[in-house]
Tab-separated table of C-alpha atoms in Angstrom:
chain	number	residue	atom	x	y	z
A	1	MET	CA	40.534	-23.972	-28.575
A	2	ALA	CA	36.868	-23.520	-29.496
A	3	ILE	CA	34.940	-20.301	-28.904
A	4	LEU	CA	31.585	-20.678	-27.154
A	5	CYS	CA	29.201	-17.738	-27.430
A	6	THR	CA	26.431	-17.779	-24.829
A	7	THR	CA	24.951	-15.632	-22.084
A	8	SER	CA	23.711	-18.658	-20.149
A	9	LYS	CA	26.065	-19.739	-17.374
A	10	ALA	CA	24.191	-23.037	-17.111
A	11	VAL	CA	25.200	-23.947	-20.668
A	12	ILE	CA	28.927	-23.421	-20.222
A	13	PRO	CA	29.904	-26.495	-18.113
A	14	PRO	CA	28.091	-29.184	-20.142
A	15	VAL	CA	29.073	-27.788	-23.541
A	16	SER	CA	32.656	-27.227	-22.394
A	17	GLY	CA	32.719	-30.804	-21.197
A	18	ALA	CA	31.410	-32.060	-24.517
A	19	LEU	CA	34.222	-30.183	-26.244
A	20	GLY	CA	36.910	-31.538	-23.956
A	21	GLY	CA	37.126	-28.481	-21.718
A	22	ASP	CA	39.298	-26.402	-24.049
A	23	VAL	CA	36.823	-23.553	-24.597
A	24	PHE	CA	37.051	-19.758	-24.659
A	25	VAL	CA	33.694	-18.321	-23.552
A	26	VAL	CA	32.292	-15.000	-24.791
A	27	ASP	CA	28.882	-13.487	-24.136
A	28	ASP	CA	28.295	-11.827	-27.518
A	29	LEU	CA	29.353	-12.217	-31.139
A	30	SER	CA	31.330	-8.975	-31.174
A	31	ALA	CA	33.588	-10.480	-28.528
A	32	ALA	CA	33.824	-13.648	-30.618
A	33	ASP	CA	34.937	-11.582	-33.596
A	34	ARG	CA	37.593	-9.811	-31.513
A	35	ARG	CA	38.856	-13.169	-30.308
A	36	LEU	CA	39.130	-14.397	-33.899
A	37	VAL	CA	41.138	-11.312	-34.834
A	38	SER	CA	43.572	-11.990	-31.999
A	39	ASP	CA	43.750	-15.714	-32.824
A	40	PRO	CA	43.424	-16.183	-36.618
A	41	ALA	CA	44.172	-19.902	-36.301
A	42	GLU	CA	40.918	-20.562	-34.429
A	43	THR	CA	38.730	-23.012	-36.357
A	44	LEU	CA	35.504	-23.427	-34.358
A	45	VAL	CA	32.776	-21.201	-32.947
A	46	VAL	CA	29.804	-22.704	-31.114
A	47	ILE	CA	26.841	-20.328	-30.885
A	48	GLY	CA	24.403	-20.990	-28.060
A	49	SER	CA	20.647	-21.246	-28.478
A	50	ASP	CA	20.193	-18.020	-26.500
A	51	VAL	CA	21.919	-15.969	-29.230
A	52	ASP	CA	19.564	-14.210	-31.647
A	53	LEU	CA	19.236	-16.224	-34.856
A	54	ASP	CA	19.644	-13.252	-37.216
A	55	ASP	CA	22.766	-12.136	-35.365
A	56	ALA	CA	24.179	-15.652	-35.569
A	57	LEU	CA	23.501	-15.899	-39.308
A	58	ASN	CA	24.969	-12.461	-40.045
A	59	PHE	CA	28.090	-13.330	-38.050
A	60	THR	CA	28.482	-16.612	-39.913
A	61	ALA	CA	27.967	-15.060	-43.344
A	62	CYS	CA	30.627	-12.456	-42.616
A	63	GLN	CA	33.129	-15.023	-41.320
A	64	ARG	CA	32.546	-17.228	-44.357
A	65	LEU	CA	33.933	-14.453	-46.548
A	66	THR	CA	37.136	-13.866	-44.612
A	67	ARG	CA	37.765	-17.179	-42.793
A	68	PRO	CA	36.606	-20.136	-44.896
A	69	SER	CA	38.409	-22.510	-42.543
A	70	LEU	CA	36.279	-21.389	-39.596
A	71	GLY	CA	33.424	-23.702	-38.682
A	72	VAL	CA	30.276	-22.463	-36.958
A	73	VAL	CA	28.088	-24.891	-35.022
A	74	LEU	CA	24.694	-23.467	-34.124
A	75	LEU	CA	22.787	-24.738	-31.094
A	76	ARG	CA	18.983	-24.449	-31.098
A	77	GLU	CA	16.282	-25.579	-28.693
A	78	GLY	CA	14.386	-27.186	-31.572
A	79	LEU	CA	15.237	-27.938	-35.182
A	80	GLU	CA	12.997	-26.339	-37.799
A	81	VAL	CA	13.304	-26.791	-41.550
A	82	ALA	CA	13.188	-23.030	-42.159
A	83	VAL	CA	15.999	-22.427	-39.664
A	84	LEU	CA	18.094	-25.195	-41.210
A	85	ALA	CA	17.680	-23.668	-44.677
A	86	LEU	CA	18.699	-20.208	-43.450
A	87	ALA	CA	21.660	-21.626	-41.561
A	88	ILE	CA	22.954	-23.544	-44.574
A	89	ARG	CA	22.717	-20.466	-46.791
A	90	ALA	CA	24.628	-18.402	-44.237
A	91	GLY	CA	27.398	-20.989	-44.074
A	92	VAL	CA	26.673	-22.691	-40.723
A	93	ARG	CA	28.237	-26.146	-40.776
A	94	GLU	CA	25.973	-27.880	-38.275
A	95	VAL	CA	22.723	-27.103	-36.453
A	96	VAL	CA	22.379	-29.235	-33.334
A	97	PRO	CA	19.828	-29.549	-30.496
A	98	ALA	CA	21.219	-27.642	-27.517
A	99	SER	CA	20.307	-30.470	-25.136
A	100	ASP	CA	22.127	-33.287	-26.959
A	101	LEU	CA	25.734	-33.145	-25.766
A	102	ASP	CA	26.814	-36.193	-27.770
A	103	LEU	CA	25.558	-34.660	-31.011
A	104	ILE	CA	27.272	-31.375	-30.136
A	105	ALA	CA	30.591	-33.167	-29.633
A	106	GLU	CA	30.204	-35.099	-32.904
A	107	ALA	CA	29.235	-31.970	-34.859
A	108	CYS	CA	32.232	-30.056	-33.523
A	109	LEU	CA	34.576	-32.924	-34.376
A	110	ARG	CA	33.251	-33.082	-37.946
A	111	SER	CA	33.622	-29.326	-38.288
A	112	GLU	CA	37.226	-29.327	-37.085
A	113	ASN	CA	38.092	-32.203	-39.417
A	114	LEU	CA	36.665	-30.182	-42.306
A	115	SER	CA	38.594	-27.093	-41.198
A	116	ARG	CA	41.852	-28.983	-41.478
A	117	MET	CA	41.098	-29.576	-45.161
A	118	THR	CA	40.075	-25.960	-45.847
A	119	PRO	CA	42.374	-23.000	-46.665
A	120	VAL	CA	43.175	-21.011	-43.540
A	121	ALA	CA	42.169	-17.625	-44.891
A	122	VAL	CA	41.046	-15.784	-47.952
A	123	SER	CA	41.984	-12.228	-48.817
A	124	LEU	CA	39.334	-9.816	-49.976
A	125	PRO	CA	40.133	-7.973	-53.216
A	126	SER	CA	40.784	-4.746	-51.287
A	127	GLN	CA	43.342	-6.504	-49.105
A	128	GLN	CA	45.255	-7.482	-52.234
A	129	GLY	CA	45.583	-3.830	-53.265
A	130	THR	CA	42.788	-3.896	-55.839
A	131	GLU	CA	39.030	-3.533	-55.878
A	132	GLY	CA	36.592	-5.889	-57.527
A	133	LYS	CA	35.069	-4.941	-60.876
A	134	VAL	CA	31.424	-3.932	-61.331
A	135	ALA	CA	29.553	-4.784	-64.539
A	136	VAL	CA	26.003	-3.568	-65.166
A	137	VAL	CA	23.716	-5.259	-67.703
A	138	PHE	CA	21.266	-2.714	-69.114
A	139	ALA	CA	18.643	-2.214	-71.821
A	140	THR	CA	15.756	0.236	-71.955
A	141	LYS	CA	13.411	-2.308	-73.514
A	142	GLY	CA	12.068	-5.249	-71.572
A	143	GLY	CA	12.337	-8.783	-72.883
A	144	CYS	CA	15.927	-8.496	-74.136
A	145	GLY	CA	17.182	-11.164	-71.752
A	146	LYS	CA	18.906	-8.926	-69.198
A	147	THR	CA	18.340	-11.196	-66.213
A	148	THR	CA	19.324	-14.319	-68.129
A	149	THR	CA	22.464	-12.637	-69.449
A	150	ALA	CA	23.392	-11.159	-66.059
A	151	THR	CA	22.872	-14.488	-64.309
A	152	ASN	CA	24.924	-16.471	-66.801
A	153	LEU	CA	27.590	-13.775	-66.953
A	154	ALA	CA	27.968	-14.024	-63.175
A	155	VAL	CA	28.321	-17.804	-63.466
A	156	ALA	CA	30.979	-17.377	-66.149
A	157	LEU	CA	32.947	-14.886	-64.035
A	158	HIS	CA	32.686	-17.259	-61.066
A	159	ALA	CA	34.839	-19.612	-63.161
A	160	GLY	CA	33.966	-22.751	-61.272
A	161	GLY	CA	34.616	-21.162	-57.887
A	162	THR	CA	38.026	-19.651	-58.579
A	163	LYS	CA	36.618	-16.109	-58.288
A	164	ARG	CA	34.198	-14.568	-55.798
A	165	VAL	CA	31.116	-13.136	-57.517
A	166	CYS	CA	28.044	-11.252	-56.336
A	167	LEU	CA	24.926	-10.876	-58.499
A	168	VAL	CA	22.800	-7.850	-57.548
A	169	ASP	CA	19.150	-7.644	-58.621
A	170	LEU	CA	18.476	-3.941	-59.024
A	171	ASP	CA	15.103	-4.408	-60.706
A	172	LEU	CA	13.677	-3.406	-57.352
A	173	ALA	CA	9.992	-3.709	-58.254
A	174	PHE	CA	9.968	-6.813	-60.463
A	175	GLY	CA	13.311	-8.550	-60.084
A	176	ASP	CA	13.634	-12.129	-61.348
A	177	VAL	CA	17.076	-13.201	-60.141
A	178	ALA	CA	15.629	-15.149	-57.207
A	179	ILE	CA	13.222	-17.166	-59.332
A	180	SER	CA	15.833	-17.658	-62.047
A	181	LEU	CA	18.191	-19.310	-59.547
A	182	GLN	CA	15.449	-20.951	-57.441
A	183	LEU	CA	16.375	-18.890	-54.393
A	184	THR	CA	14.056	-17.984	-51.538
A	185	PRO	CA	14.337	-14.222	-50.861
A	186	VAL	CA	14.606	-14.169	-47.075
A	187	ARG	CA	16.920	-11.141	-47.023
A	188	THR	CA	16.686	-8.473	-49.727
A	189	LEU	CA	18.049	-5.034	-50.526
A	190	VAL	CA	15.236	-3.346	-48.613
A	191	ASP	CA	16.766	-4.766	-45.412
A	192	ALA	CA	19.742	-2.460	-46.000
A	193	VAL	CA	17.609	0.670	-45.604
A	194	ALA	CA	18.047	0.545	-41.827
A	195	MET	CA	21.831	0.679	-42.394
A	196	ASP	CA	21.748	3.619	-44.826
A	197	GLY	CA	24.813	5.793	-44.272
A	198	ARG	CA	26.683	3.150	-42.264
A	199	LEU	CA	26.786	0.121	-44.540
A	200	ASP	CA	29.850	-2.058	-43.981
A	201	VAL	CA	31.084	-5.574	-44.735
A	202	THR	CA	29.263	-7.072	-41.766
A	203	GLY	CA	25.993	-5.420	-42.737
A	204	VAL	CA	26.266	-6.398	-46.389
A	205	SER	CA	27.135	-9.972	-45.428
A	206	GLY	CA	23.759	-10.145	-43.730
A	207	LEU	CA	22.039	-9.219	-47.010
A	208	LEU	CA	23.616	-11.971	-49.079
A	209	THR	CA	21.751	-15.023	-50.315
A	210	HIS	CA	24.086	-17.935	-51.023
A	211	TYR	CA	23.867	-19.655	-54.414
A	212	LEU	CA	27.149	-21.509	-54.891
A	213	PRO	CA	30.429	-21.520	-52.948
A	214	GLY	CA	31.917	-18.127	-53.754
A	215	PHE	CA	28.737	-16.961	-55.535
A	216	ASP	CA	26.259	-14.834	-53.576
A	217	CYS	CA	23.305	-12.633	-54.497
A	218	VAL	CA	21.689	-9.446	-53.251
A	219	LEU	CA	18.038	-9.987	-54.126
A	220	ALA	CA	15.369	-7.458	-55.029
A	221	PRO	CA	12.557	-6.782	-52.526
A	222	VAL	CA	9.602	-9.159	-52.589
A	223	GLU	CA	7.031	-6.352	-52.484
A	224	PRO	CA	7.169	-3.934	-55.461
A	225	GLY	CA	6.292	-0.991	-53.197
A	226	ASP	CA	9.484	-1.494	-51.192
A	227	ALA	CA	11.499	-0.083	-54.099
A	228	GLU	CA	10.464	3.430	-53.083
A	229	GLN	CA	12.189	3.010	-49.706
A	230	ILE	CA	15.629	2.465	-51.236
A	231	PRO	CA	17.627	5.655	-51.935
A	232	ALA	CA	20.157	5.806	-54.763
A	233	SER	CA	22.885	6.647	-52.244
A	234	LEU	CA	22.340	3.244	-50.630
A	235	VAL	CA	22.990	1.542	-53.973
A	236	THR	CA	26.236	3.499	-54.320
A	237	ASP	CA	27.342	2.537	-50.808
A	238	LEU	CA	26.418	-1.095	-51.450
A	239	LEU	CA	28.606	-1.265	-54.543
A	240	HIS	CA	31.519	0.326	-52.681
A	241	VAL	CA	31.355	-2.412	-50.041
A	242	LEU	CA	30.778	-5.236	-52.526
A	243	ARG	CA	33.931	-4.199	-54.396
A	244	ARG	CA	35.886	-4.962	-51.230
A	245	MET	CA	34.225	-8.342	-50.786
A	246	PHE	CA	34.120	-9.789	-54.299
A	247	ASP	CA	36.261	-10.066	-57.399
A	248	TYR	CA	33.277	-9.304	-59.621
A	249	VAL	CA	29.887	-7.696	-59.042
A	250	VAL	CA	27.252	-8.135	-61.767
A	251	VAL	CA	24.172	-5.900	-61.597
A	252	ASP	CA	20.851	-6.714	-63.262
A	253	THR	CA	18.677	-3.656	-63.905
A	254	PRO	CA	15.135	-2.581	-64.818
A	255	PRO	CA	14.447	-1.407	-68.398
A	256	GLN	CA	14.525	2.296	-67.603
A	257	PHE	CA	16.787	5.153	-66.597
A	258	ASN	CA	16.003	5.833	-62.941
A	259	GLU	CA	18.102	7.116	-60.055
A	260	HIS	CA	19.126	3.600	-59.011
A	261	VAL	CA	20.287	2.703	-62.518
A	262	LEU	CA	22.164	5.991	-62.833
A	263	ALA	CA	23.894	5.289	-59.518
A	264	VAL	CA	25.094	1.941	-60.864
A	265	LEU	CA	26.152	3.415	-64.199
A	266	ASP	CA	28.208	5.975	-62.257
A	267	GLU	CA	30.018	3.252	-60.323
A	268	ALA	CA	30.290	0.464	-62.899
A	269	ASP	CA	33.505	-0.336	-64.721
A	270	HIS	CA	31.610	-2.017	-67.552
A	271	HIS	CA	28.288	-1.107	-69.187
A	272	ILE	CA	26.935	-4.212	-70.928
A	273	LEU	CA	24.286	-2.777	-73.266
A	274	LEU	CA	22.006	-5.542	-74.437
A	275	THR	CA	19.931	-5.590	-77.604
A	276	THR	CA	18.073	-8.071	-79.785
A	277	PRO	CA	17.789	-8.044	-83.597
A	278	ASP	CA	14.485	-6.209	-83.917
A	279	VAL	CA	13.898	-2.619	-84.936
A	280	PRO	CA	12.108	-1.324	-81.770
A	281	THR	CA	14.869	-2.637	-79.506
A	282	LEU	CA	17.595	-1.231	-81.748
A	283	LYS	CA	15.865	2.150	-81.696
A	284	ASN	CA	15.895	2.075	-77.902
A	285	LEU	CA	19.570	1.118	-77.879
A	286	ARG	CA	20.411	4.086	-80.113
A	287	LEU	CA	18.574	6.380	-77.680
A	288	THR	CA	20.389	4.755	-74.754
A	289	ILE	CA	23.776	5.376	-76.351
A	290	ASP	CA	22.827	9.001	-77.029
A	291	MET	CA	21.794	9.395	-73.382
A	292	LEU	CA	25.052	7.903	-72.103
A	293	ASP	CA	27.010	10.227	-74.374
A	294	MET	CA	25.018	13.220	-73.162
A	295	LEU	CA	25.780	12.260	-69.556
A	296	SER	CA	29.499	11.949	-70.393
A	297	TYR	CA	29.922	8.288	-69.536
A	298	PRO	CA	33.213	7.060	-71.038
A	299	ARG	CA	32.679	5.097	-74.226
A	300	ASP	CA	35.433	2.641	-73.364
A	301	ARG	CA	33.235	1.237	-70.589
A	302	ARG	CA	30.622	0.086	-73.110
A	303	ALA	CA	30.098	-3.290	-74.692
A	304	ILE	CA	27.242	-3.719	-77.167
A	305	VAL	CA	25.953	-7.285	-76.927
A	306	LEU	CA	23.609	-8.622	-79.597
A	307	ASN	CA	21.490	-11.249	-77.870
A	308	ARG	CA	19.489	-13.947	-79.692
A	309	GLU	CA	21.366	-13.446	-82.937
A	310	ASP	CA	19.533	-15.331	-85.663
A	311	PRO	CA	20.124	-14.809	-89.406
A	312	ARG	CA	16.551	-15.932	-90.083
A	313	VAL	CA	15.079	-12.702	-88.634
A	314	GLY	CA	16.428	-10.659	-91.543
A	315	LEU	CA	18.803	-8.331	-89.672
A	316	THR	CA	22.535	-8.950	-89.964
A	317	VAL	CA	25.207	-7.678	-87.588
A	318	ALA	CA	26.054	-5.045	-90.192
A	319	ASP	CA	22.408	-3.926	-90.191
A	320	VAL	CA	22.444	-3.651	-86.403
A	321	GLU	CA	25.652	-1.611	-86.419
A	322	SER	CA	24.228	0.662	-89.095
A	323	VAL	CA	21.130	1.387	-87.005
A	324	VAL	CA	22.897	2.004	-83.682
A	325	LYS	CA	25.974	3.638	-85.277
A	326	THR	CA	28.235	1.607	-83.002
A	327	ASN	CA	30.156	-1.634	-83.418
A	328	VAL	CA	28.710	-4.770	-81.883
A	329	THR	CA	31.184	-6.063	-79.297
A	330	SER	CA	29.778	-9.558	-78.766
A	331	ARG	CA	27.056	-11.840	-80.060
A	332	ILE	CA	24.981	-14.474	-78.277
A	333	PRO	CA	23.191	-16.916	-80.598
A	334	ALA	CA	19.473	-17.605	-80.380
A	335	SER	CA	18.609	-21.009	-78.926
A	336	LEU	CA	15.543	-22.726	-77.500
A	337	ALA	CA	17.866	-24.220	-74.880
A	338	VAL	CA	17.937	-20.850	-73.104
A	339	PRO	CA	14.203	-20.564	-72.234
A	340	ALA	CA	14.243	-24.266	-71.395
A	341	SER	CA	17.047	-23.686	-68.884
A	342	ILE	CA	15.163	-20.683	-67.465
A	343	ASN	CA	12.084	-22.826	-66.878
A	344	ARG	CA	14.226	-25.380	-65.049
A	345	GLY	CA	15.788	-22.665	-62.898
A	346	VAL	CA	19.328	-23.622	-63.891
A	347	PRO	CA	21.547	-21.180	-65.852
A	348	ILE	CA	22.594	-22.615	-69.198
A	349	THR	CA	26.243	-21.955	-68.315
A	350	VAL	CA	25.783	-24.365	-65.395
A	351	GLU	CA	23.576	-26.893	-67.156
A	352	SER	CA	25.333	-26.970	-70.537
A	353	PRO	CA	28.766	-25.312	-70.296
A	354	ASP	CA	29.717	-26.395	-73.837
A	355	HIS	CA	26.576	-24.977	-75.474
A	356	PRO	CA	27.282	-22.164	-78.011
A	357	VAL	CA	25.349	-19.720	-75.805
A	358	SER	CA	27.495	-20.636	-72.796
A	359	ILE	CA	30.679	-20.260	-74.832
A	360	ALA	CA	29.578	-16.829	-76.078
A	361	ILE	CA	28.844	-15.639	-72.541
A	362	ARG	CA	32.179	-16.944	-71.261
A	363	ASP	CA	33.878	-15.035	-74.071
A	364	ILE	CA	32.163	-11.834	-72.876
A	365	ALA	CA	33.241	-12.544	-69.305
A	366	ALA	CA	36.841	-13.281	-70.266
A	367	GLY	CA	37.358	-10.635	-72.929
A	368	THR	CA	35.135	-7.722	-72.005
A	369	ILE	CA	35.251	-7.841	-68.197
A	370	ALA	CA	37.989	-10.049	-66.751
A	371	GLY	CA	40.494	-9.117	-69.442
A	372	ALA	CA	39.842	-5.378	-69.340
A	373	ARG	CA	42.130	-2.991	-67.498
A	374	HIS	CA	40.564	-1.895	-64.208
A	375	GLU	CA	40.338	1.871	-63.788
A	376	PRO	CA	40.683	3.272	-60.259
A	377	SER	CA	37.420	4.298	-58.666
A	378	ALA	CA	38.473	7.947	-58.423
A	379	ALA	CA	38.258	8.176	-62.207
A	380	ARG	CA	34.561	7.367	-62.339
A	381	ARG	CA	32.296	10.044	-63.713
A	382	GLY	CA	28.645	10.140	-64.633
A	383	PHE	CA	25.277	11.708	-64.038
A	384	LEU	CA	25.136	11.426	-60.256
A	385	GLY	CA	28.793	12.407	-59.945
A	386	LEU	CA	28.218	15.521	-62.039
A	387	ARG	CA	25.127	16.383	-60.064
A	388	ARG	CA	27.002	16.116	-56.773
A	389	ARG	CA	29.773	18.392	-58.004
A	390	SER	CA	27.338	20.929	-59.412
A	391	GLY	CA	25.492	21.080	-56.086
């Protein structure tokens, strides 16, 4: 039995007829969600053209996470390219003119055929008794390759779609995740401000921008000034919810210690500290390590990653370790293939999975993050946690 969501009584008879008459009618998406809870085997929801587009997309994005077998067919009075793009990203299977009953019937049939070939349900990490892991990529000097590393690390953790991954762009003023993945930032983190203090899975689902099946992004605001609207507490709440929705959350950051970065460092299971083999960057890394020690962040969360390793620059790994007084955990070789992949908007781990850079990043994903023991969230400590307790 299909679910038809509409407030228009005139729509019900013709659409029900097009679907063979076996239709359960609801007048809002909350009722549709309740119906799905009571009947988990349901595979089709038809959303009428009178339903608000944003509500329809948020509903679909949320269902895509928990019910991949569910198909959503969206009816619209007219078909616009922008609406089609938004619908596809949210996970809508078909967008059909509301007046064309034959097309509606065909779209619903295609959707149900696809549902029969799709797993019935997917469990969120929290439903399996565990939370997803959060890894933050950080450096206090710009130009180290944080965004490129974070993006490719997320691809590596995605493991061809076997794990659910979310990439969060926390460089709120000048984030580059969207352009790196050729994504259009329709919904960004600033849209969560209205939900501050009551962020949940449904709300976060509405913030996600789809990149690949099982790989979503929370993008930075388009306007640099919007960063000031986002409180650190919202970042903390966002990560709490994302842990329940994804196996891995990778956070890209700005090159500075600010309240948003400190909030992520408090929550993250893994601190990926990035450096390059040049003296100014190594000096900044040494200061970063000193700061993390001063703020009592556990050292076992840290991984020192030497990016763009190149013996021709005159600094060996031993030299780097001598300067920063810490062992280098992983190394990523220098290669012109990396900026070339950036300019094409395709991560090198997607474009050239067998490239030495891709292999190095997969090793970080497998050894440093996926292979590490996950500490319970109650054990997290850090600057913001200390400040809350002292207040």
